[in-house]
């Protein structure tokens, strides 16, 4: 009886009548929410167009109406902003919620998994496909295994439980073949009882969208063995268009005028291709001659734990965060590298911050500094501390050195798909040039194309797309 009342409450926040699958899910979610067991987790996998977003938004609103405690989390600041918008409830990065800085001592640096003081609280995590579970960058945060730390944090709280939301057709974390947070077997390994549901039925209104129609087709084709050549539908859909490169400057310029720089993105297969687009956009559309000017959009290329520590809104500055240059104060050449002191505005966190950035990565074809460059900078900076007698003292000083810890950034007009993941833009330009047939017949390419398509909320342009990828010739 109570379950039915909760289902009705959730349905009252839906903008449409739920289909059969959605009704099943609502019943299951309501039962889970009211369940008294502490060691349960709900895994909801849902593809683009199946209504996962609106269903979860309705659940959050219903629980808020009933004054139930809910915490919304996402892997990145951009994803948290999107989640908050559709759920009508504040959302935060996982890092900001679950980690706390270690007390200062010479032996302690970085962040620990914090104590979960919440009680009887439901933690809902969106974009779970992005959650990695392999140590990286020296485990500055907790164990370095984000999924492990998230589960440990949530279930250490009194009657706190977790709902994970994600899409298995999207790209998994870098270097992993599948998303561990969407794998029920991995989750059961924590000793939890896993409730799981997969939304596959595309809502009627979604089928009328060219963006979602193509995303659904890609998802269905990626399940076939062997993989067929992707065939995209352009004709008959006003929201998907094939675009020759000769018209690209004109169209992107029009997008900037109509929806703005913040709502327009070019998605590429590589950092090298992103670099080409970024240079072209700055030179031919924005007419920026200097290497860096106020108004430039920048993409953080490597996690940074130094510059954000004084700002509670930033927790840390993550690989993939976007910032707008407000002011360029000073440029310096030192240690064989080029730096600039700037004032940055982070739109996803709504905070301004002074920082020193490394200019050498702006136009580099590598994702961030190469290993050789990083070692060269390390050696040069360490030489400044020749007067310190122990290596430990030198490393301690290095961690507070503003030159060594300069933000590594790239331009943010064109980005790789992993960098775009978790975000949404009104206008998305997908770089389809120079894609070989062999590369196209891979699961990685399908996931890349699916993830790129599903970043768009209004329109997709397929730039320099070969007719081999089109259902009908142009």
mmCIF file of C-alpha atoms in Angstrom, residues 137-281:
data_model
loop_
_atom_site.group_PDB
_atom_site.id
_atom_site.type_symbol
_atom_site.label_atom_id
_atom_site.label_comp_id
_atom_site.label_asym_id
_atom_site.label_seq_id
_atom_site.Cartn_x
_atom_site.Cartn_y
_atom_site.Cartn_z
ATOM 1 C CA UNK A 137 48.344 9.655 -9.772
ATOM 2 C CA UNK A 138 49.752 8.248 -6.552
ATOM 3 C CA UNK A 139 46.428 7.787 -4.759
ATOM 4 C CA UNK A 140 46.156 11.382 -3.538
ATOM 5 C CA UNK A 141 42.483 10.709 -2.786
ATOM 6 C CA UNK A 142 41.750 7.809 -0.448
ATOM 7 C CA UNK A 143 42.885 4.485 -1.839
ATOM 8 C CA UNK A 144 42.938 5.897 -5.366
ATOM 9 C CA UNK A 145 40.101 3.494 -6.227
ATOM 10 C CA UNK A 146 37.062 5.739 -6.465
ATOM 11 C CA UNK A 147 34.388 3.031 -6.543
ATOM 12 C CA UNK A 148 35.863 1.291 -3.481
ATOM 13 C CA UNK A 149 35.983 4.588 -1.598
ATOM 14 C CA UNK A 150 32.444 5.588 -2.597
ATOM 15 C CA UNK A 151 30.960 2.296 -1.386
ATOM 16 C CA UNK A 152 32.995 2.395 1.835
ATOM 17 C CA UNK A 153 31.863 5.957 2.559
ATOM 18 C CA UNK A 154 28.150 5.482 1.876
ATOM 19 C CA UNK A 155 27.712 2.223 3.778
ATOM 20 C CA UNK A 156 29.657 3.469 6.811
ATOM 21 C CA UNK A 157 26.693 5.779 7.487
ATOM 22 C CA UNK A 158 23.710 4.664 9.551
ATOM 23 C CA UNK A 159 21.172 3.095 7.173
ATOM 24 C CA UNK A 160 22.646 4.849 4.141
ATOM 25 C CA UNK A 161 22.333 3.226 0.741
ATOM 26 C CA UNK A 162 23.328 3.826 -2.843
ATOM 27 C CA UNK A 163 21.629 4.067 -6.233
ATOM 28 C CA UNK A 164 24.027 4.006 -9.195
ATOM 29 C CA UNK A 165 22.833 5.334 -12.561
ATOM 30 C CA UNK A 166 24.615 4.840 -15.841
ATOM 31 C CA UNK A 167 24.684 3.826 -19.477
ATOM 32 C CA UNK A 168 26.816 0.829 -20.494
ATOM 33 C CA UNK A 169 26.857 1.972 -24.137
ATOM 34 C CA UNK A 170 28.981 4.988 -23.163
ATOM 35 C CA UNK A 171 32.762 4.991 -22.997
ATOM 36 C CA UNK A 172 34.156 3.264 -19.888
ATOM 37 C CA UNK A 173 36.892 4.988 -17.826
ATOM 38 C CA UNK A 174 40.185 5.509 -19.666
ATOM 39 C CA UNK A 175 42.197 2.302 -19.830
ATOM 40 C CA UNK A 176 39.301 0.029 -18.823
ATOM 41 C CA UNK A 177 37.205 -2.211 -21.072
ATOM 42 C CA UNK A 178 34.042 -1.872 -19.042
ATOM 43 C CA UNK A 179 32.626 0.380 -16.356
ATOM 44 C CA UNK A 180 33.107 -1.339 -12.959
ATOM 45 C CA UNK A 181 30.339 0.704 -11.286
ATOM 46 C CA UNK A 182 27.798 -0.689 -13.774
ATOM 47 C CA UNK A 183 28.890 -4.304 -13.292
ATOM 48 C CA UNK A 184 26.628 -6.137 -10.821
ATOM 49 C CA UNK A 185 29.281 -8.811 -10.208
ATOM 50 C CA UNK A 186 31.780 -6.153 -9.085
ATOM 51 C CA UNK A 187 29.187 -4.541 -6.800
ATOM 52 C CA UNK A 188 28.218 -7.880 -5.230
ATOM 53 C CA UNK A 189 31.907 -8.269 -4.366
ATOM 54 C CA UNK A 190 31.377 -5.629 -1.661
ATOM 55 C CA UNK A 191 29.022 -7.994 0.156
ATOM 56 C CA UNK A 192 25.938 -6.069 -0.958
ATOM 57 C CA UNK A 193 22.618 -7.343 -2.253
ATOM 58 C CA UNK A 194 22.320 -5.714 -5.671
ATOM 59 C CA UNK A 195 18.943 -4.798 -7.096
ATOM 60 C CA UNK A 196 19.300 -4.112 -10.800
ATOM 61 C CA UNK A 197 17.155 -2.937 -13.667
ATOM 62 C CA UNK A 198 17.951 -2.044 -17.268
ATOM 63 C CA UNK A 199 15.818 0.399 -19.243
ATOM 64 C CA UNK A 200 15.930 -0.520 -22.926
ATOM 65 C CA UNK A 201 12.567 0.571 -24.304
ATOM 66 C CA UNK A 202 12.888 3.931 -26.052
ATOM 67 C CA UNK A 203 10.120 6.378 -25.227
ATOM 68 C CA UNK A 204 7.858 7.326 -28.132
ATOM 69 C CA UNK A 205 8.841 10.994 -28.072
ATOM 70 C CA UNK A 206 12.535 10.017 -28.142
ATOM 71 C CA UNK A 207 12.060 7.939 -31.297
ATOM 72 C CA UNK A 208 11.074 11.124 -33.138
ATOM 73 C CA UNK A 209 14.450 12.723 -32.367
ATOM 74 C CA UNK A 210 17.263 12.217 -34.855
ATOM 75 C CA UNK A 211 19.830 12.415 -32.063
ATOM 76 C CA UNK A 212 18.169 9.709 -29.959
ATOM 77 C CA UNK A 213 17.131 7.623 -32.975
ATOM 78 C CA UNK A 214 20.767 7.407 -34.086
ATOM 79 C CA UNK A 215 21.977 6.774 -30.534
ATOM 80 C CA UNK A 216 19.490 3.902 -30.199
ATOM 81 C CA UNK A 217 20.586 2.426 -33.512
ATOM 82 C CA UNK A 218 24.254 2.592 -32.515
ATOM 83 C CA UNK A 219 23.461 0.918 -29.185
ATOM 84 C CA UNK A 220 21.565 -1.896 -30.905
ATOM 85 C CA UNK A 221 24.281 -2.396 -33.528
ATOM 86 C CA UNK A 222 27.075 -2.544 -30.936
ATOM 87 C CA UNK A 223 25.422 -5.677 -29.503
ATOM 88 C CA UNK A 224 25.753 -7.530 -32.845
ATOM 89 C CA UNK A 225 28.509 -10.044 -33.595
ATOM 90 C CA UNK A 226 30.364 -9.301 -35.770
ATOM 91 C CA UNK A 227 29.978 -5.542 -35.565
ATOM 92 C CA UNK A 228 28.462 -4.025 -38.711
ATOM 93 C CA UNK A 229 29.595 -0.728 -40.215
ATOM 94 C CA UNK A 230 27.744 2.052 -38.338
ATOM 95 C CA UNK A 231 24.950 3.497 -40.491
ATOM 96 C CA UNK A 232 23.689 6.910 -39.446
ATOM 97 C CA UNK A 233 20.336 8.422 -40.403
ATOM 98 C CA UNK A 234 20.499 12.051 -41.462
ATOM 99 C CA UNK A 235 17.646 12.510 -43.910
ATOM 100 C CA UNK A 236 14.286 13.315 -42.368
ATOM 101 C CA UNK A 237 15.749 14.602 -39.102
ATOM 102 C CA UNK A 238 16.165 18.360 -38.597
ATOM 103 C CA UNK A 239 18.404 17.806 -35.555
ATOM 104 C CA UNK A 240 21.139 15.782 -37.340
ATOM 105 C CA UNK A 241 23.064 17.185 -40.296
ATOM 106 C CA UNK A 242 26.051 16.102 -42.383
ATOM 107 C CA UNK A 243 28.443 19.025 -42.799
ATOM 108 C CA UNK A 244 31.297 19.538 -45.233
ATOM 109 C CA UNK A 245 34.423 21.052 -43.722
ATOM 110 C CA UNK A 246 34.228 24.037 -46.072
ATOM 111 C CA UNK A 247 31.124 25.281 -44.228
ATOM 112 C CA UNK A 248 32.393 24.490 -40.727
ATOM 113 C CA UNK A 249 33.662 27.969 -39.806
ATOM 114 C CA UNK A 250 30.373 29.542 -40.893
ATOM 115 C CA UNK A 251 28.253 27.037 -38.923
ATOM 116 C CA UNK A 252 30.279 27.160 -35.711
ATOM 117 C CA UNK A 253 30.265 30.958 -35.872
ATOM 118 C CA UNK A 254 26.480 30.810 -36.236
ATOM 119 C CA UNK A 255 26.241 28.445 -33.233
ATOM 120 C CA UNK A 256 28.292 30.858 -31.125
ATOM 121 C CA UNK A 257 25.901 33.662 -32.075
ATOM 122 C CA UNK A 258 22.754 31.610 -31.450
ATOM 123 C CA UNK A 259 23.530 29.531 -28.353
ATOM 124 C CA UNK A 260 26.934 30.813 -27.172
ATOM 125 C CA UNK A 261 30.436 29.392 -26.700
ATOM 126 C CA UNK A 262 29.374 27.562 -23.531
ATOM 127 C CA UNK A 263 26.669 25.626 -25.409
ATOM 128 C CA UNK A 264 28.773 24.659 -28.454
ATOM 129 C CA UNK A 265 31.408 21.911 -28.602
ATOM 130 C CA UNK A 266 33.480 20.033 -31.186
ATOM 131 C CA UNK A 267 34.138 16.390 -30.231
ATOM 132 C CA UNK A 268 37.131 14.607 -31.751
ATOM 133 C CA UNK A 269 38.829 11.213 -31.721
ATOM 134 C CA UNK A 270 42.233 12.480 -30.573
ATOM 135 C CA UNK A 271 44.048 15.334 -28.870
ATOM 136 C CA UNK A 272 45.820 16.035 -32.160
ATOM 137 C CA UNK A 273 42.501 16.572 -33.974
ATOM 138 C CA UNK A 274 41.171 18.666 -31.065
ATOM 139 C CA UNK A 275 44.272 20.832 -31.350
ATOM 140 C CA UNK A 276 43.625 21.458 -35.067
ATOM 141 C CA UNK A 277 40.030 22.521 -34.380
ATOM 142 C CA UNK A 278 41.040 24.734 -31.457
ATOM 143 C CA UNK A 279 43.643 26.602 -33.508
ATOM 144 C CA UNK A 280 41.203 27.051 -36.388
ATOM 145 C CA UNK A 281 38.382 28.315 -34.148
#
